Amino acid sequence: MKNKMNKNFAKWLISIIVLMMTIGCSKGDPDRQKDEDTFNPKFVNSNWGHYSGVLVGSTGYFNILVTGVGVSAVVFFDGQRYEMQSNTSVPEKQDYDLELSKDGVVITFSVDKSGKRPEVEIEIPDHPNVNATIFKTEEKQPVKNYLGWSKSTYEQNTHNEIYNMTIKGDKYEVVAKSTFESYSQVGIIEWIGKDKVRIIAPETTLLANVEPQTGVISYKETGENNYSLEIQLTPQNLLIADNPGFDDGDDYASPKPAPGK
């Protein structure tokens, strides 16, 4: 009887796990569910919130958290991590601007009272003209950052770029940099199941592959005259919990994600 009960319990447990996985991956970005767990309603229509984006000039990404007790930021750039913070309280739902600096890295950040129009400039020693994207995480619209590269060939010519992307909901922004130029691009993103994504740029549409286990986005096409185009984008996990100096609490305005999220 005991063995039979154990078998029935095991079957029930497996059924529950499968059901949870099905619900979590049914639509949209397959990683969306775990990001929604970090959202706090105090961020709605407020300058408080979680802002992030990617950088080129060389390459990296950043995270800014604005709460009632202050502002903290983490910048990853060329494999180096920079942390900075301000413990000055931030009035809620007011236009706000701030400059943070440490070890020569300077973040100039501003946002309107509703959190809809964030702006950021980041200065890094020995790296002129650093360009950045910035988005605010919203309920059911998490922000995803990807570091990557693109490579194109035609006849005997090859063109390589640092090609970084930020995705929020169904929108994306790319910042790219090569030896000779840098540029930004905005467009629409459509997730198709677990292993495809449609990138709709102003002048073209690409159907790229998504590796379900790693989230890596890749695309390749070839043609005549040695023509080819390759793109690869690797997701970067940068959570609110990575920010320095803040403990959980009401003024913190955003809980740390549970272990494994």
GROMACS .gro file of C-alpha atoms in nm:
model
  261
    1MET     CA    1   0.000   0.000   0.000
    2LYS     CA    2   0.283   0.240   0.085
    3ASN     CA    3   0.454   0.181  -0.251
    4LYS     CA    4   0.125   0.246  -0.433
    5MET     CA    5   0.075   0.573  -0.244
    6ASN     CA    6   0.430   0.682  -0.328
    7LYS     CA    7   0.373   0.607  -0.698
    8ASN     CA    8   0.045   0.804  -0.700
    9PHE     CA    9   0.214   1.097  -0.527
   10ALA     CA   10   0.497   1.093  -0.780
   11LYS     CA   11   0.251   1.097  -1.071
   12TRP     CA   12   0.061   1.387  -0.912
   13LEU     CA   13   0.382   1.584  -0.856
   14ILE     CA   14   0.497   1.534  -1.216
   15SER     CA   15   0.156   1.648  -1.344
   16ILE     CA   16   0.176   1.967  -1.138
   17ILE     CA   17   0.530   2.044  -1.262
   18VAL     CA   18   0.428   1.991  -1.626
   19LEU     CA   19   0.124   2.216  -1.579
   20MET     CA   20   0.335   2.493  -1.426
   21MET     CA   21   0.589   2.472  -1.710
   22THR     CA   22   0.310   2.488  -1.968
   23ILE     CA   23   0.156   2.797  -1.810
   24GLY     CA   24   0.493   2.968  -1.772
   25CYS     CA   25   0.595   2.916  -2.136
   26SER     CA   26   0.268   2.948  -2.319
   27LYS     CA   27   0.305   3.287  -2.488
   28GLY     CA   28   0.556   3.562  -2.554
   29ASP     CA   29   0.911   3.577  -2.427
   30PRO     CA   30   0.987   3.235  -2.272
   31ASP     CA   31   1.178   3.402  -1.985
   32ARG     CA   32   0.907   3.657  -1.908
   33GLN     CA   33   0.753   3.483  -1.605
   34LYS     CA   34   1.061   3.494  -1.385
   35ASP     CA   35   1.105   3.868  -1.445
   36GLU     CA   36   0.746   3.949  -1.353
   37ASP     CA   37   0.817   3.807  -1.006
   38THR     CA   38   1.044   4.108  -0.936
   39PHE     CA   39   0.789   4.377  -1.030
   40ASN     CA   40   0.648   4.603  -0.761
   41PRO     CA   41   0.327   4.809  -0.807
   42LYS     CA   42   0.499   5.112  -0.653
   43PHE     CA   43   0.686   5.146  -0.983
   44VAL     CA   44   0.367   5.214  -1.183
   45ASN     CA   45   0.347   5.570  -1.323
   46SER     CA   46   0.637   5.674  -1.103
   47ASN     CA   47   0.995   5.790  -1.137
   48TRP     CA   48   1.076   5.505  -0.898
   49GLY     CA   49   1.162   5.187  -1.081
   50HIS     CA   50   1.411   4.952  -1.242
   51TYR     CA   51   1.588   5.086  -1.552
   52SER     CA   52   1.844   4.907  -1.766
   53GLY     CA   53   2.004   4.893  -2.108
   54VAL     CA   54   2.310   4.801  -2.312
   55LEU     CA   55   2.623   4.993  -2.407
   56VAL     CA   56   2.860   5.011  -2.700
   57GLY     CA   57   3.199   5.176  -2.713
   58SER     CA   58   3.332   4.893  -2.640
   59THR     CA   59   3.053   4.672  -2.493
   60GLY     CA   60   2.847   4.624  -2.179
   61TYR     CA   61   2.517   4.674  -1.999
   62PHE     CA   62   2.386   4.849  -1.690
   63ASN     CA   63   2.117   4.851  -1.424
   64ILE     CA   64   1.972   5.151  -1.236
   65LEU     CA   65   1.731   5.118  -0.943
   66VAL     CA   66   1.544   5.426  -0.818
   67THR     CA   67   1.353   5.391  -0.489
   68GLY     CA   68   1.237   5.600  -0.198
   69VAL     CA   69   1.569   5.557  -0.015
   70GLY     CA   70   1.800   5.644  -0.303
   71VAL     CA   71   1.952   5.528  -0.629
   72SER     CA   72   2.196   5.250  -0.704
   73ALA     CA   73   2.359   5.139  -1.027
   74VAL     CA   74   2.568   4.855  -1.162
   75VAL     CA   75   2.765   4.885  -1.488
   76PHE     CA   76   2.933   4.591  -1.660
   77PHE     CA   77   3.178   4.707  -1.927
   78ASP     CA   78   3.451   4.505  -2.098
   79GLY     CA   79   3.434   4.244  -1.823
   80GLN     CA   80   3.464   4.497  -1.539
   81ARG     CA   81   3.191   4.562  -1.281
   82TYR     CA   82   3.132   4.911  -1.142
   83GLU     CA   83   2.894   4.977  -0.852
   84MET     CA   84   2.774   5.316  -0.733
   85GLN     CA   85   2.492   5.458  -0.525
   86SER     CA   86   2.332   5.761  -0.366
   87ASN     CA   87   2.160   5.733  -0.028
   88THR     CA   88   1.968   6.059  -0.073
   89SER     CA   89   1.593   5.995  -0.066
   90VAL     CA   90   1.406   6.032  -0.396
   91PRO     CA   91   1.064   6.204  -0.397
   92GLU     CA   92   0.804   5.983  -0.563
   93LYS     CA   93   0.630   6.090  -0.886
   94GLN     CA   94   0.846   6.395  -0.950
   95ASP     CA   95   1.083   6.480  -1.233
   96TYR     CA   96   1.425   6.362  -1.123
   97ASP     CA   97   1.787   6.377  -1.233
   98LEU     CA   98   2.111   6.255  -1.078
   99GLU     CA   99   2.480   6.203  -1.147
  100LEU     CA  100   2.662   5.901  -1.002
  101SER     CA  101   3.034   5.839  -1.035
  102LYS     CA  102   3.302   5.595  -0.924
  103ASP     CA  103   3.650   5.508  -1.053
  104GLY     CA  104   3.608   5.753  -1.339
  105VAL     CA  105   3.277   5.602  -1.456
  106VAL     CA  106   3.001   5.865  -1.464
  107ILE     CA  107   2.627   5.803  -1.503
  108THR     CA  108   2.404   6.100  -1.578
  109PHE     CA  109   2.042   5.991  -1.540
  110SER     CA  110   1.711   6.174  -1.569
  111VAL     CA  111   1.347   6.069  -1.580
  112ASP     CA  112   1.007   6.239  -1.580
  113LYS     CA  113   0.763   6.202  -1.291
  114SER     CA  114   0.577   5.909  -1.451
  115GLY     CA  115   0.890   5.714  -1.547
  116LYS     CA  116   0.796   5.713  -1.915
  117ARG     CA  117   1.092   5.905  -2.060
  118PRO     CA  118   1.420   5.796  -1.901
  119GLU     CA  119   1.749   5.925  -2.040
  120VAL     CA  120   2.103   5.822  -1.960
  121GLU     CA  121   2.459   5.913  -2.054
  122ILE     CA  122   2.749   5.699  -1.940
  123GLU     CA  123   3.114   5.806  -1.947
  124ILE     CA  124   3.392   5.547  -1.916
  125PRO     CA  125   3.763   5.636  -1.906
  126ASP     CA  126   3.951   5.579  -2.235
  127HIS     CA  127   3.624   5.501  -2.417
  128PRO     CA  128   3.488   5.812  -2.591
  129ASN     CA  129   3.138   5.821  -2.735
  130VAL     CA  130   2.972   5.547  -2.529
  131ASN     CA  131   2.615   5.497  -2.656
  132ALA     CA  132   2.336   5.339  -2.453
  133THR     CA  133   1.979   5.218  -2.463
  134ILE     CA  134   1.753   5.259  -2.162
  135PHE     CA  135   1.411   5.114  -2.078
  136LYS     CA  136   1.205   5.088  -1.761
  137THR     CA  137   1.065   4.752  -1.654
  138GLU     CA  138   0.685   4.757  -1.645
  139GLU     CA  139   0.432   4.499  -1.530
  140LYS     CA  140   0.420   4.223  -1.795
  141GLN     CA  141   0.690   4.410  -1.991
  142PRO     CA  142   1.028   4.307  -1.851
  143VAL     CA  143   1.346   4.450  -2.000
  144LYS     CA  144   1.590   4.203  -2.158
  145ASN     CA  145   1.947   4.294  -2.248
  146TYR     CA  146   2.160   4.108  -2.503
  147LEU     CA  147   2.527   4.145  -2.590
  148GLY     CA  148   2.633   4.028  -2.932
  149TRP     CA  149   2.795   4.080  -3.267
  150SER     CA  150   2.712   4.093  -3.634
  151LYS     CA  151   2.928   3.999  -3.931
  152SER     CA  152   2.857   4.066  -4.297
  153THR     CA  153   3.057   3.980  -4.608
  154TYR     CA  154   3.028   4.077  -4.973
  155GLU     CA  155   3.281   3.969  -5.233
  156GLN     CA  156   3.615   4.027  -5.061
  157ASN     CA  157   3.487   4.270  -4.798
  158THR     CA  158   3.405   4.184  -4.435
  159HIS     CA  159   3.229   4.411  -4.187
  160ASN     CA  160   3.224   4.332  -3.812
  161GLU     CA  161   3.017   4.511  -3.548
  162ILE     CA  162   2.949   4.501  -3.177
  163TYR     CA  163   2.573   4.454  -3.191
  164ASN     CA  164   2.384   4.489  -2.859
  165MET     CA  165   2.007   4.483  -2.812
  166THR     CA  166   1.752   4.573  -2.546
  167ILE     CA  167   1.400   4.428  -2.567
  168LYS     CA  168   1.094   4.552  -2.381
  169GLY     CA  169   0.761   4.392  -2.458
  170ASP     CA  170   0.728   4.392  -2.837
  171LYS     CA  171   0.984   4.668  -2.896
  172TYR     CA  172   1.361   4.656  -2.930
  173GLU     CA  173   1.650   4.898  -2.967
  174VAL     CA  174   1.992   4.806  -3.102
  175VAL     CA  175   2.313   5.002  -3.052
  176ALA     CA  176   2.596   4.890  -3.278
  177LYS     CA  177   2.957   4.994  -3.329
  178SER     CA  178   3.223   4.906  -3.583
  179THR     CA  179   3.571   5.042  -3.642
  180PHE     CA  180   3.431   5.323  -3.852
  181GLU     CA  181   3.084   5.406  -3.722
  182SER     CA  182   2.817   5.359  -3.458
  183TYR     CA  183   2.439   5.371  -3.491
  184SER     CA  184   2.111   5.283  -3.321
  185GLN     CA  185   1.803   5.111  -3.458
  186VAL     CA  186   1.452   5.055  -3.322
  187GLY     CA  187   1.191   4.803  -3.431
  188ILE     CA  188   0.940   4.536  -3.334
  189ILE     CA  189   1.006   4.191  -3.186
  190GLU     CA  190   0.772   3.891  -3.211
  191TRP     CA  191   0.837   3.566  -3.020
  192ILE     CA  192   0.725   3.255  -3.207
  193GLY     CA  193   0.707   2.959  -2.973
  194LYS     CA  194   1.022   2.874  -2.780
  195ASP     CA  195   1.276   2.864  -3.061
  196LYS     CA  196   1.201   3.144  -3.308
  197VAL     CA  197   1.184   3.521  -3.297
  198ARG     CA  198   1.090   3.766  -3.571
  199ILE     CA  199   1.297   4.087  -3.570
  200ILE     CA  200   1.111   4.354  -3.767
  201ALA     CA  201   1.353   4.635  -3.853
  202PRO     CA  202   1.260   4.951  -4.047
  203GLU     CA  203   1.396   4.811  -4.376
  204THR     CA  204   1.386   4.433  -4.334
  205THR     CA  205   1.246   4.142  -4.133
  206LEU     CA  206   1.461   3.859  -3.995
  207LEU     CA  207   1.339   3.526  -3.862
  208ALA     CA  208   1.602   3.424  -3.608
  209ASN     CA  209   1.656   3.109  -3.403
  210VAL     CA  210   1.637   3.101  -3.023
  211GLU     CA  211   1.823   2.835  -2.825
  212PRO     CA  212   1.559   2.736  -2.564
  213GLN     CA  213   1.808   2.643  -2.290
  214THR     CA  214   2.035   2.948  -2.313
  215GLY     CA  215   1.813   3.211  -2.476
  216VAL     CA  216   2.081   3.289  -2.734
  217ILE     CA  217   1.937   3.447  -3.051
  218SER     CA  218   2.118   3.368  -3.377
  219TYR     CA  219   2.061   3.442  -3.745
  220LYS     CA  220   2.248   3.358  -4.065
  221GLU     CA  221   2.179   3.410  -4.434
  222THR     CA  222   2.395   3.365  -4.745
  223GLY     CA  223   2.377   3.463  -5.110
  224GLU     CA  224   2.573   3.520  -5.427
  225ASN     CA  225   2.910   3.696  -5.451
  226ASN     CA  226   3.021   3.561  -5.113
  227TYR     CA  227   2.736   3.748  -4.942
  228SER     CA  228   2.654   3.652  -4.584
  229LEU     CA  229   2.503   3.805  -4.272
  230GLU     CA  230   2.538   3.661  -3.922
  231ILE     CA  231   2.399   3.793  -3.593
  232GLN     CA  232   2.435   3.646  -3.246
  233LEU     CA  233   2.283   3.786  -2.925
  234THR     CA  234   2.347   3.643  -2.577
  235PRO     CA  235   2.110   3.738  -2.290
  236GLN     CA  236   2.259   3.905  -1.983
  237ASN     CA  237   2.100   3.836  -1.645
  238LEU     CA  238   2.115   4.153  -1.439
  239LEU     CA  239   1.855   4.163  -1.161
  240ILE     CA  240   1.755   4.421  -0.904
  241ALA     CA  241   1.925   4.204  -0.641
  242ASP     CA  242   2.259   4.284  -0.807
  243ASN     CA  243   2.237   4.648  -0.699
  244PRO     CA  244   2.448   4.747  -0.397
  245GLY     CA  245   2.337   4.881  -0.063
  246PHE     CA  246   1.965   4.813  -0.048
  247ASP     CA  247   1.780   4.574   0.182
  248ASP     CA  248   1.425   4.450   0.141
  249GLY     CA  249   1.161   4.674   0.290
  250ASP     CA  250   0.875   4.909   0.208
  251ASP     CA  251   1.101   5.199   0.106
  252TYR     CA  252   1.307   4.966  -0.111
  253ALA     CA  253   0.998   4.929  -0.331
  254SER     CA  254   1.104   4.606  -0.499
  255PRO     CA  255   1.164   4.260  -0.353
  256LYS     CA  256   1.463   4.050  -0.445
  257PRO     CA  257   1.372   3.754  -0.665
  258ALA     CA  258   1.341   3.414  -0.504
  259PRO     CA  259   1.641   3.177  -0.532
  260GLY     CA  260   1.675   3.033  -0.878
  261LYS     CA  261   1.484   3.315  -1.050
   0.00000   0.00000   0.00000
